[in-house]
mmCIF file of C-alpha atoms in Angstrom:
data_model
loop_
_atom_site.group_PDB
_atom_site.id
_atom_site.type_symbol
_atom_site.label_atom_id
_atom_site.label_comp_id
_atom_site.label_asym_id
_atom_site.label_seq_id
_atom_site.Cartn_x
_atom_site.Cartn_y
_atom_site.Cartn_z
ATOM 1 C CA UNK A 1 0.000 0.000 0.000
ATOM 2 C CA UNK A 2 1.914 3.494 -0.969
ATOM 3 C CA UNK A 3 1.237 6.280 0.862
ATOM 4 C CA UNK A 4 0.805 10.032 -0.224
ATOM 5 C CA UNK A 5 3.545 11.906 0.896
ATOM 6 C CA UNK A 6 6.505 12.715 -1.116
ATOM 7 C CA UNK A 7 10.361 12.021 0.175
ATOM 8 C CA UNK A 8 13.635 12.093 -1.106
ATOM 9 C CA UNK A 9 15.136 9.452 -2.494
ATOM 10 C CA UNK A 10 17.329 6.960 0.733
ATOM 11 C CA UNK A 11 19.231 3.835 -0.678
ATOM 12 C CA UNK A 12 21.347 1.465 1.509
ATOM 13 C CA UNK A 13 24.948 2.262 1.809
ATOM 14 C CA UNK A 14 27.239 -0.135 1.106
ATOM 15 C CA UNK A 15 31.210 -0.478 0.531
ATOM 16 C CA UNK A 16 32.401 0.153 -3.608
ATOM 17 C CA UNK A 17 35.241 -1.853 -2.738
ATOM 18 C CA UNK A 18 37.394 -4.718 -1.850
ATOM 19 C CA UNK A 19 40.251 -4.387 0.719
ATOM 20 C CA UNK A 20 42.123 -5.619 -2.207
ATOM 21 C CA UNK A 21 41.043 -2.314 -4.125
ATOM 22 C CA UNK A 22 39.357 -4.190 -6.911
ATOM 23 C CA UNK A 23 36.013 -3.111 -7.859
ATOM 24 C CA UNK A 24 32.783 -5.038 -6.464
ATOM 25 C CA UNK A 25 30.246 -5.512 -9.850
ATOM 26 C CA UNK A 26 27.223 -2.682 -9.401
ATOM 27 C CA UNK A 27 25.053 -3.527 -6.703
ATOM 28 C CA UNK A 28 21.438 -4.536 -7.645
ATOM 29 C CA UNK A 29 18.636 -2.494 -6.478
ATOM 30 C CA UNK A 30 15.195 -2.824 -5.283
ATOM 31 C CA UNK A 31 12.922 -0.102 -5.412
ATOM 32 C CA UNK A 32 9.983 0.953 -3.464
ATOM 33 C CA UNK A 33 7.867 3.634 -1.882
ATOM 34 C CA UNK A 34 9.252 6.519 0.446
ATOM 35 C CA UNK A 35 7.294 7.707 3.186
ATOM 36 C CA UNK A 36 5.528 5.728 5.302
ATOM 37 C CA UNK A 37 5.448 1.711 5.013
ATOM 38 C CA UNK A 38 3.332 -1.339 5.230
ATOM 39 C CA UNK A 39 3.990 -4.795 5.780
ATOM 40 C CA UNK A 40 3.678 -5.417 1.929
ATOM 41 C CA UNK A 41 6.735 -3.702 0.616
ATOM 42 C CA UNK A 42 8.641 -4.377 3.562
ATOM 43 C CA UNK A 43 8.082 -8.400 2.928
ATOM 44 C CA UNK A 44 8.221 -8.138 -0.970
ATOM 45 C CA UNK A 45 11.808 -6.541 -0.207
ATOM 46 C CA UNK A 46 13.026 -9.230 1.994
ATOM 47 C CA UNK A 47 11.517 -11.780 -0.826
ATOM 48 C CA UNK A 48 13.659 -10.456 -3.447
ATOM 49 C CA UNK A 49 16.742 -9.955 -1.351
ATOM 50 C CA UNK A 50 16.491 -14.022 -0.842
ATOM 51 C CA UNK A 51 16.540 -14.788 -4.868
ATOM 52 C CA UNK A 52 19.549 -15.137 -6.128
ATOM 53 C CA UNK A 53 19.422 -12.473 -8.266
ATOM 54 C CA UNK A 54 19.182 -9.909 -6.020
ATOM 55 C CA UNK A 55 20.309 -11.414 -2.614
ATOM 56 C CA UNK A 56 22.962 -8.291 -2.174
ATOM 57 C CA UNK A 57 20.378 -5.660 -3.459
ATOM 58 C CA UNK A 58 20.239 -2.070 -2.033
ATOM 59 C CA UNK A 59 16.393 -1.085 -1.305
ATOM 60 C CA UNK A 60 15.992 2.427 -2.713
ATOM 61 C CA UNK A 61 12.639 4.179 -1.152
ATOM 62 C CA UNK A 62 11.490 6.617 -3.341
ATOM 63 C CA UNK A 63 8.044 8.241 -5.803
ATOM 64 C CA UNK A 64 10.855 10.248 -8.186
ATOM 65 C CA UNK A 65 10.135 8.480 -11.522
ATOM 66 C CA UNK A 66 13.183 9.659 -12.603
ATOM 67 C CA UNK A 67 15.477 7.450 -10.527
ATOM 68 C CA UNK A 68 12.691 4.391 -10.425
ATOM 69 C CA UNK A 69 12.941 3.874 -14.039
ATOM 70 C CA UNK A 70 16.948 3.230 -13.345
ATOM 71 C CA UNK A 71 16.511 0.386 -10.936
ATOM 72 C CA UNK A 72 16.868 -3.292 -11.455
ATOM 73 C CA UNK A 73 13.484 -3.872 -9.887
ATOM 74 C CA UNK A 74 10.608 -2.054 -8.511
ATOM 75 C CA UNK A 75 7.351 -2.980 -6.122
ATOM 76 C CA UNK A 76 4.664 -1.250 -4.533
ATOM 77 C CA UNK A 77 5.172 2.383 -6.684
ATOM 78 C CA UNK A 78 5.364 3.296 -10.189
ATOM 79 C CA UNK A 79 1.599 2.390 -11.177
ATOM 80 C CA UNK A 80 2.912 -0.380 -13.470
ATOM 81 C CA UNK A 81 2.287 -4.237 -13.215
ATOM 82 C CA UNK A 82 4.964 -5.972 -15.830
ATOM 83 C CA UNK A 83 6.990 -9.114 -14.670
ATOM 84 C CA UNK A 84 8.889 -8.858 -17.842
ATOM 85 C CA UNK A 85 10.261 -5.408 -17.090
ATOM 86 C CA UNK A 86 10.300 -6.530 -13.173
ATOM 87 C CA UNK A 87 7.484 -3.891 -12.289
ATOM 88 C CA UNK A 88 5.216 -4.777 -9.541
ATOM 89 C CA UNK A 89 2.825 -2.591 -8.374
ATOM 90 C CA UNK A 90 -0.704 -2.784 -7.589
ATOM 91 C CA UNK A 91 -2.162 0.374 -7.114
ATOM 92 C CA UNK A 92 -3.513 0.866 -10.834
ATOM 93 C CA UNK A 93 -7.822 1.225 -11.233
ATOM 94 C CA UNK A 94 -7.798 -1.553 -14.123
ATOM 95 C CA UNK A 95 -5.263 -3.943 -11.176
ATOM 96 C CA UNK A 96 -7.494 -7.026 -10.661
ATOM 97 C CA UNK A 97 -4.401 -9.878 -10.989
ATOM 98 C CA UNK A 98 -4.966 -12.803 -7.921
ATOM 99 C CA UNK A 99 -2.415 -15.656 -7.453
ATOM 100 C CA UNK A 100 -4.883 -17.921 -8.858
ATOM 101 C CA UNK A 101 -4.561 -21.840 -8.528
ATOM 102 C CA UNK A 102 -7.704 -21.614 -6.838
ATOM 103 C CA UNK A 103 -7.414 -18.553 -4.765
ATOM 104 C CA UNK A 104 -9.575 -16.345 -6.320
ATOM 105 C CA UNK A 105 -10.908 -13.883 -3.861
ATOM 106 C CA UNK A 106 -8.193 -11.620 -2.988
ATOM 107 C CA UNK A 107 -6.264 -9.221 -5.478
ATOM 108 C CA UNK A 108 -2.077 -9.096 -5.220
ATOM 109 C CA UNK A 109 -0.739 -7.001 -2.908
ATOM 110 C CA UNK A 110 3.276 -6.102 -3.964
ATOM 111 C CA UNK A 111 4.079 -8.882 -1.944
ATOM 112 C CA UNK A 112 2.020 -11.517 -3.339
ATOM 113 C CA UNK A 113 3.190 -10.567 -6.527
ATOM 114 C CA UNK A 114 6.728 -11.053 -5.729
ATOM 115 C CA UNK A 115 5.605 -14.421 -3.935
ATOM 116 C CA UNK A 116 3.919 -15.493 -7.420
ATOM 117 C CA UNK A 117 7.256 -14.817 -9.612
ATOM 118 C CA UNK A 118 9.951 -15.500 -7.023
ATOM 119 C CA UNK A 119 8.228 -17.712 -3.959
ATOM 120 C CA UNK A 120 9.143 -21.610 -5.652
ATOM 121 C CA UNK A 121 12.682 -20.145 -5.659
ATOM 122 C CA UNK A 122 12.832 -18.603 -1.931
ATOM 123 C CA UNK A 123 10.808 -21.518 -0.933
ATOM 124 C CA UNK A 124 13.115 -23.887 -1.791
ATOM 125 C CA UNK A 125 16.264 -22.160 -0.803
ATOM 126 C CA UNK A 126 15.021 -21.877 2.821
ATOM 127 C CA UNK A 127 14.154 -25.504 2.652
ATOM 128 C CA UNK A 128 17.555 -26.588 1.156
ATOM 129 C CA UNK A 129 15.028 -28.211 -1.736
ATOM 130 C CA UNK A 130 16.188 -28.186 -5.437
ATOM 131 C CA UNK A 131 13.537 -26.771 -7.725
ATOM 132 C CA UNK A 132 12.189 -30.276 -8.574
ATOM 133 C CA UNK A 133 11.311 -31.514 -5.324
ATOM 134 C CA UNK A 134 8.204 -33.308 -5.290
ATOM 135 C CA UNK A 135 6.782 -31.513 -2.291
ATOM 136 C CA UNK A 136 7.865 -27.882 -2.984
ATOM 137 C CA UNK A 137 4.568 -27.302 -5.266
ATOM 138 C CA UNK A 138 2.037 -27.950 -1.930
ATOM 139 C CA UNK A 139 4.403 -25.772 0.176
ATOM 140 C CA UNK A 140 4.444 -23.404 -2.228
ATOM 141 C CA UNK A 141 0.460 -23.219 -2.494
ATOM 142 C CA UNK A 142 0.150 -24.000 1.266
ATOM 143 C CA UNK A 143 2.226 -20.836 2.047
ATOM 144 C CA UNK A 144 0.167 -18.625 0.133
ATOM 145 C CA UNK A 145 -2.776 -19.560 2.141
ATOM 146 C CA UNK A 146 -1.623 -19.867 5.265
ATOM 147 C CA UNK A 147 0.233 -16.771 5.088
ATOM 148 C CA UNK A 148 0.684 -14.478 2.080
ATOM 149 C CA UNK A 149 -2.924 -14.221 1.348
ATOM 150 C CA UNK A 150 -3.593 -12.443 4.611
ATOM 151 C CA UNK A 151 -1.042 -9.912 3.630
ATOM 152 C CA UNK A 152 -2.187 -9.575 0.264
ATOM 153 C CA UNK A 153 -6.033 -9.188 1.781
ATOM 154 C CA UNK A 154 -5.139 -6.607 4.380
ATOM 155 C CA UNK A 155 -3.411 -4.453 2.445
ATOM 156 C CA UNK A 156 -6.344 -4.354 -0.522
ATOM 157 C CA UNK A 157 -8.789 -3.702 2.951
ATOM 158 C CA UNK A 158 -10.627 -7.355 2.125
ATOM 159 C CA UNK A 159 -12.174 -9.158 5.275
ATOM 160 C CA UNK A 160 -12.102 -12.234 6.375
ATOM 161 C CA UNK A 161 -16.007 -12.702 6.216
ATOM 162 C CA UNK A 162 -18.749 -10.972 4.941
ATOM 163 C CA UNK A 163 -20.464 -9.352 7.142
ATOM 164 C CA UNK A 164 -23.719 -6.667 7.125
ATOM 165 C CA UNK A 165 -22.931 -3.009 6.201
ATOM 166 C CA UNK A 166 -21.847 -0.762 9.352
ATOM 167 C CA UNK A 167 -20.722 -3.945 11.531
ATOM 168 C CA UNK A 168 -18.798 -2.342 14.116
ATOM 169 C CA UNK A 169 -15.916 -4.993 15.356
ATOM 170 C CA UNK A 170 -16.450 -6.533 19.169
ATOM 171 C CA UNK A 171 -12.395 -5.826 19.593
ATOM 172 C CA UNK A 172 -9.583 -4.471 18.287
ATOM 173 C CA UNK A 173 -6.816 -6.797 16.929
ATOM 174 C CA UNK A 174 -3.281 -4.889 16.801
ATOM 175 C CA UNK A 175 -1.589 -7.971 16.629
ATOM 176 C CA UNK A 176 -1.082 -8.918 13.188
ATOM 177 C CA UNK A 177 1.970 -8.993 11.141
ATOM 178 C CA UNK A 178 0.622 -6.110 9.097
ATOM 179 C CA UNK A 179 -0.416 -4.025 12.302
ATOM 180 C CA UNK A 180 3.238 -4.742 13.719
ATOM 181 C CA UNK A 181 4.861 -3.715 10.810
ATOM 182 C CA UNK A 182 2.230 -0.540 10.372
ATOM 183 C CA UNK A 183 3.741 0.125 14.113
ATOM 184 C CA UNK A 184 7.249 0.380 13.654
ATOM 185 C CA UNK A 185 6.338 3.719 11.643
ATOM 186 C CA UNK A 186 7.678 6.645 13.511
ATOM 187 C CA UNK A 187 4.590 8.112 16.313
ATOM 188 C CA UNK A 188 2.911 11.107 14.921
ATOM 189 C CA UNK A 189 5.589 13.035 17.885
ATOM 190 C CA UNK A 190 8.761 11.647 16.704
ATOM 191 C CA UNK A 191 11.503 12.344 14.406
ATOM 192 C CA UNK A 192 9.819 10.728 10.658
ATOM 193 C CA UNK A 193 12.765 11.905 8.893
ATOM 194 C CA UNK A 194 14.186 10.050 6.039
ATOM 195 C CA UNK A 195 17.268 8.355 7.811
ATOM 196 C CA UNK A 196 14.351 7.421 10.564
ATOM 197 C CA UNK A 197 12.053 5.934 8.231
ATOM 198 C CA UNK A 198 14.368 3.905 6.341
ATOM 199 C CA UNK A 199 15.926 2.283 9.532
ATOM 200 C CA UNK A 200 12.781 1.987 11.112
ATOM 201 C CA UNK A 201 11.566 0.112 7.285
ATOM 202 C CA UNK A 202 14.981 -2.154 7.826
ATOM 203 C CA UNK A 203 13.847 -3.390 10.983
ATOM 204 C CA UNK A 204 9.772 -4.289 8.889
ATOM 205 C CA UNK A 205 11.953 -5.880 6.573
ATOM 206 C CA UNK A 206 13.821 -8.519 9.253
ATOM 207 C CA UNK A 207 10.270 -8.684 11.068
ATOM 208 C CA UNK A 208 8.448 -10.002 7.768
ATOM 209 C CA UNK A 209 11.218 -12.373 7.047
ATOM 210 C CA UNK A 210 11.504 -13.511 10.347
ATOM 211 C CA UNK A 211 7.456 -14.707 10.040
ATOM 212 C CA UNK A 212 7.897 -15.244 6.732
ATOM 213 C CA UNK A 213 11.005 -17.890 7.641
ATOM 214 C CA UNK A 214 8.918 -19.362 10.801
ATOM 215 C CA UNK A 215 5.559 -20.321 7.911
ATOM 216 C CA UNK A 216 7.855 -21.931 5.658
ATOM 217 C CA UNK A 217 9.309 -24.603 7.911
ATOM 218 C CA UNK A 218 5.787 -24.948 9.579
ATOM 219 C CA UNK A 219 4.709 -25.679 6.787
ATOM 220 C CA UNK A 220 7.158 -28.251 5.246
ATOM 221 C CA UNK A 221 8.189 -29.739 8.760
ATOM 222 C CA UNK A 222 4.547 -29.551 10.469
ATOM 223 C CA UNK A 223 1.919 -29.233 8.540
ATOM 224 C CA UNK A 224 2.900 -31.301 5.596
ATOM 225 C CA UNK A 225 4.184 -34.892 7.334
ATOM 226 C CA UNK A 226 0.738 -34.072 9.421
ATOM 227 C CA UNK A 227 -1.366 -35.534 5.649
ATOM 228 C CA UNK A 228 -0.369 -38.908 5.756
ATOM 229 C CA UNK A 229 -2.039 -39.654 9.309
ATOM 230 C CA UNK A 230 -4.965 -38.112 8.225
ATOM 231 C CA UNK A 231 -5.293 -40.012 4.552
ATOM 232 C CA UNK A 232 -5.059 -42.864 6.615
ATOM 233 C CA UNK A 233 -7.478 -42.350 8.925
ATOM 234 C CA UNK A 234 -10.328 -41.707 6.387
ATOM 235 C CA UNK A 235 -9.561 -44.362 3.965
ATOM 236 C CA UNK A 236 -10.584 -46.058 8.118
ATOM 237 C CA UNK A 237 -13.595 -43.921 8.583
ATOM 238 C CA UNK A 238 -16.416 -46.576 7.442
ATOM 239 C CA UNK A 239 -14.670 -49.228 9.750
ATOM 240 C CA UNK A 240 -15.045 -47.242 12.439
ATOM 241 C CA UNK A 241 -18.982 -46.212 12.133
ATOM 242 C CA UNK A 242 -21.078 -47.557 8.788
ATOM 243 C CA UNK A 243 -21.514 -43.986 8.249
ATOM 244 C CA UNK A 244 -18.152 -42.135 8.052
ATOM 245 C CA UNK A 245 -18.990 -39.695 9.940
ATOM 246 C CA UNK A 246 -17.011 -40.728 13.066
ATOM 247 C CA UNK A 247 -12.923 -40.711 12.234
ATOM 248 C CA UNK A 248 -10.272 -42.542 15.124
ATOM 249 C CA UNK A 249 -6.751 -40.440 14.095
ATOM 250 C CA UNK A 250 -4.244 -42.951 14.945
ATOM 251 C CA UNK A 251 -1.607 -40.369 14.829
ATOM 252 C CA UNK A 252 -2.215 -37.065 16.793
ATOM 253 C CA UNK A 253 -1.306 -34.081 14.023
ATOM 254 C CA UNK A 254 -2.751 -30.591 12.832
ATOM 255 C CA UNK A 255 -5.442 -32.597 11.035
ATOM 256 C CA UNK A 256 -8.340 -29.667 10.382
ATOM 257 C CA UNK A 257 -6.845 -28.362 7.313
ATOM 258 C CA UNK A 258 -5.825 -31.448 5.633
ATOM 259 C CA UNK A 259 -9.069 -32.982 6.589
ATOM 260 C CA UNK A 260 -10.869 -29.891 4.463
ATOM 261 C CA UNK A 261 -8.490 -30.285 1.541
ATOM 262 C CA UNK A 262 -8.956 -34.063 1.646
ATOM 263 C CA UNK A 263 -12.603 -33.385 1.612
ATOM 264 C CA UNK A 264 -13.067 -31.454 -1.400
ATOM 265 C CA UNK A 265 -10.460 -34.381 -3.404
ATOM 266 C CA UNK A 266 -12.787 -36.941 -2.423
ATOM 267 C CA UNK A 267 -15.976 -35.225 -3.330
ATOM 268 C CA UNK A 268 -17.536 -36.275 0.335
ATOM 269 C CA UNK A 269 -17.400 -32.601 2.125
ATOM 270 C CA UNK A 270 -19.347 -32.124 5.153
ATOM 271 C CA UNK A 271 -19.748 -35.721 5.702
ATOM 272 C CA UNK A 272 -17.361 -36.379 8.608
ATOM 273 C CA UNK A 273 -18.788 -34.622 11.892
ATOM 274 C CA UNK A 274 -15.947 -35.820 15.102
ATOM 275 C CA UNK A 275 -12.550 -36.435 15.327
ATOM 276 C CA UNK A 276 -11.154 -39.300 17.548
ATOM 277 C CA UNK A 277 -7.773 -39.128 18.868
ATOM 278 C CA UNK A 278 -5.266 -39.274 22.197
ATOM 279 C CA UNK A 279 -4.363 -36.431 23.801
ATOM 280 C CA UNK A 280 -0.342 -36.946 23.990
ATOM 281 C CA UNK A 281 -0.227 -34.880 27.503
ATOM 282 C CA UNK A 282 -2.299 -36.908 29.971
ATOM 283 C CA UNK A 283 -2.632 -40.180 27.147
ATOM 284 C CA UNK A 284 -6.659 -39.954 27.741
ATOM 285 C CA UNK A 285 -8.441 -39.336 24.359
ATOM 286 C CA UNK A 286 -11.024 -36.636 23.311
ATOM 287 C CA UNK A 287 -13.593 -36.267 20.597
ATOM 288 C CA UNK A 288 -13.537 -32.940 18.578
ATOM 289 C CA UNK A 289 -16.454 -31.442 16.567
ATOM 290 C CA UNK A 290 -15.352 -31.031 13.114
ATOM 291 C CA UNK A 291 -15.996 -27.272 12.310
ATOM 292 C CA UNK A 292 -18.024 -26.188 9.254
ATOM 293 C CA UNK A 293 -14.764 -24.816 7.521
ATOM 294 C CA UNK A 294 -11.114 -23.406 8.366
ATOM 295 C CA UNK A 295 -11.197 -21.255 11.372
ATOM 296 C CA UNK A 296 -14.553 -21.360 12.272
ATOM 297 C CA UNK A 297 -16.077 -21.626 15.630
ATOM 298 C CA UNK A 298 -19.079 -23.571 14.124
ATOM 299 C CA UNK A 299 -19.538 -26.849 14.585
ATOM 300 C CA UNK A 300 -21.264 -28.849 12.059
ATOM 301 C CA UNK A 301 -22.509 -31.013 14.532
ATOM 302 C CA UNK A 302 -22.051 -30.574 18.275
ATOM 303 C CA UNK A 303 -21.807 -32.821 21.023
ATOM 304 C CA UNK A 304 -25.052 -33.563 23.183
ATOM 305 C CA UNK A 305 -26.578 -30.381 24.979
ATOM 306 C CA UNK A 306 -27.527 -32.315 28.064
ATOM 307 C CA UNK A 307 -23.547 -33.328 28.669
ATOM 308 C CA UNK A 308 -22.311 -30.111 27.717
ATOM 309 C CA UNK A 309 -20.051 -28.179 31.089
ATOM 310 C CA UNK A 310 -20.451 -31.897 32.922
ATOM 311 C CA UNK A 311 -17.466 -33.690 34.243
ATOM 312 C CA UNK A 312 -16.540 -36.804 35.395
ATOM 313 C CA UNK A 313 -19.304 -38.854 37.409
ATOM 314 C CA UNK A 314 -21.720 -36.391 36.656
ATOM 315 C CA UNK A 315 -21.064 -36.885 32.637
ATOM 316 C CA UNK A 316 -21.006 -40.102 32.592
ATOM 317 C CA UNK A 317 -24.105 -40.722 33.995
ATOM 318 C CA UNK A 318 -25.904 -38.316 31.994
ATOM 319 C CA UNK A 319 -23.984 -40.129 28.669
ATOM 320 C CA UNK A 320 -24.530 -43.399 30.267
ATOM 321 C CA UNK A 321 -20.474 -44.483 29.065
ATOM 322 C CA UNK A 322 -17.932 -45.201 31.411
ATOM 323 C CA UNK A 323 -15.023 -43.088 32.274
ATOM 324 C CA UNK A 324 -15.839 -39.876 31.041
ATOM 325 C CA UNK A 325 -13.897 -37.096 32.033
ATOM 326 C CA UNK A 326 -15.322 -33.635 30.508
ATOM 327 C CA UNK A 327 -17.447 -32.344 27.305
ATOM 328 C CA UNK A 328 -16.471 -28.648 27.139
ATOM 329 C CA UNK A 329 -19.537 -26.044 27.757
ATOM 330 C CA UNK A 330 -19.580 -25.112 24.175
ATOM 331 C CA UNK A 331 -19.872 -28.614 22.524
ATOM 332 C CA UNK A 332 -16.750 -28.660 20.406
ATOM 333 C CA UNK A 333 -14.805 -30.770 22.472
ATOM 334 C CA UNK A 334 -14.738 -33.510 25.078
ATOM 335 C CA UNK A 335 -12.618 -36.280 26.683
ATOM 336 C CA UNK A 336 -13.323 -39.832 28.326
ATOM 337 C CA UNK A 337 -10.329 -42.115 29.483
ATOM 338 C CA UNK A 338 -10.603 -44.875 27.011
ATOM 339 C CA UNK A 339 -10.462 -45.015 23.625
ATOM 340 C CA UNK A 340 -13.480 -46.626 23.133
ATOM 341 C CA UNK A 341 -15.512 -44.527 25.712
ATOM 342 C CA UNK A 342 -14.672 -41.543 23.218
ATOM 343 C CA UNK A 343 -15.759 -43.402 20.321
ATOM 344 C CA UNK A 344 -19.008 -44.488 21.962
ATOM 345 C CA UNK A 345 -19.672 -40.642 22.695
ATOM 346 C CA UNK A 346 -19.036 -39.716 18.933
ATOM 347 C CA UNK A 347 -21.467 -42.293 17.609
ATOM 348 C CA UNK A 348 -24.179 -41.433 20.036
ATOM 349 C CA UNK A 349 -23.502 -37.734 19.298
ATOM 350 C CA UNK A 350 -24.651 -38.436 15.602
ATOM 351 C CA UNK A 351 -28.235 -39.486 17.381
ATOM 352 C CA UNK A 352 -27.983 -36.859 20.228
ATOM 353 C CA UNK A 353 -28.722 -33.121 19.985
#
């Protein structure tokens, strides 16, 4: 997101030369806005500065067309979107370019459209991957949605639901990488000089990459072994209750989003309503509500009302199964001590309301 104002031109200093007095080749540079910044720019920045191409890159911050036309690559200013000519902004009326393979909702934001031309390549150099590695595809895709797009969709002002006209929020949420980096912008009573700005837009730049860093190897070292348990345990489901709706996770992983993804392969979504699987801290086992999509509170079927805030003694004479332990007040979750107490209370929840 560029903003209005209108500084002079601050570039990275760097040495012209070798102790040996021989001349370094011309450093490549990155261009981008002056003034104040946004998490966008800042991460499309650190993006670029992990290609090969332009890993030494100096980040010039600047709206003088003069000098933008000069650099090696520019993002987030110039009101031109052209790969070829390593352009990428997204401020133009007639913008409407999305990452596409399926994500279709939310326009670029400059560092989306970095992601889309450079992420395979960063991707796989954080992972230590070559560019052929049969898993870097799904990481690739899987860090979009789990972390670009929000970028992308804050800075284009897109929420994450629709909701009526005038629907004031219940609280305010400072916390997100965007907010953080919006932040680190000099208060309205400090110094916002140049020098200021352009340390203060270093310091966005190491935050974003940080996060940035952190989603990758979630990704490829949690999320992605997490499929294969979950594969498993469906291709199970019908053994477990003639309906498959009830599924017993051998292996205790992030299952929701593979179990969505999974879903919509198979054709079958919305057919599986509880999870069954040991909790790995007190070796007990729980039954989770499957929710009605990614990060949504509701449940597309709930455990029983009548057990719901009970405990122990109390819930299992109310469930009439042995050994139950706790069914949380708001349905989504509960717990017996056996594995096959927890399965009994997911098949009777598919009769119970």
């Amino acid at each position: 997101m560029a903003s209005a104002p209108l500084a002079a031109t601050t570039v990275a200093a760097g040495p012209a030369t070798l102790l040996t007095g021989l001349k370094r080749p011309m450093a490549k540079k990155i261009g981008t806005h002056s003034g104040t910044f946004h998490c966008d720019e800042a991460l499309g920045c650190w993006l670029l500065r992990r290609t090969a191409q332009f890993q030494q890159a100096e980040i010039v911050r600047t709206r003088d067309s003069a000098v933008l036309k000069d650099l090696d690559v520019v993002i987030d200013v110039g009101g031109e979107y052209d790969p070829d000519r390593l352009r990428f902004d997204h401020h133009q009326r007639s913008f409407e370019t999305k990452f596409g393979y399926g994500f279709e909702t939310t326009r670029l934001s400059s560092a989306g459209l970095v992601y889309k031309h450079f992420g395979r390549g960063v991707v796989a150099g954080l992972l230590s991957w070559p560019l052929d590695h049969p898993d870097l595809e799904k990481v690739y895709l899987e860090v979009y949605r789990n972390f670009i797009e929000a970028v992308d969709a804050v800075d284009n002002g897109v929420g994450q639901y629709d909701v009526p006209p005038g629907t004031a929020p219940r609280y305010v949420n400072n916390t997100t990488l965007s907010a953080r980096v919006g932040a680190l912008n000099p208060r309205w009573n400090e110094p916002s000089d140049d020098a200021t700005l352009y340390e203060r837009f270093l310091k966005a730049v190491e935050l974003t990459g940080a996060e940035f860093s952190s989603a990758v190897d979630w990704v490829a070292r949690g999320w992605l072994p997490g499929r294969r348990p979950v594969v498993e345990a469906l291709a199970e489901r019908h053994n477990v209750h003639p309906s498959g709706k009830v599924m017993w996770l051998k292996e205790c992983c992030p299952w929701k989003e593979h179990l969505y993804e999974l879903e919509r392969e198979g054709g079958f979504v919305g057919e599986l309503l509880f999870v069954v699987f040991q909790d790995d801290r007190d070796m007990s086992y729980r039954v989770q509500a499957v929710s009605v999509g990614p990060g949504s509170f509701e449940n597309r079927r709930s455990l029983p009302a009548a057990w719901r805030g009970l405990r122990d003694d109390a819930l299992s004479a109310a469930a009439g199964i042995p050994a139950c332990v706790f069914v949380h007040a708001s349905g989504f979750i509960g717990g017996n001590k056996t594995l096959e107490g927890a399965l009994e209370m997911a098949k009777r929840s598919l009769e119970l309301e």
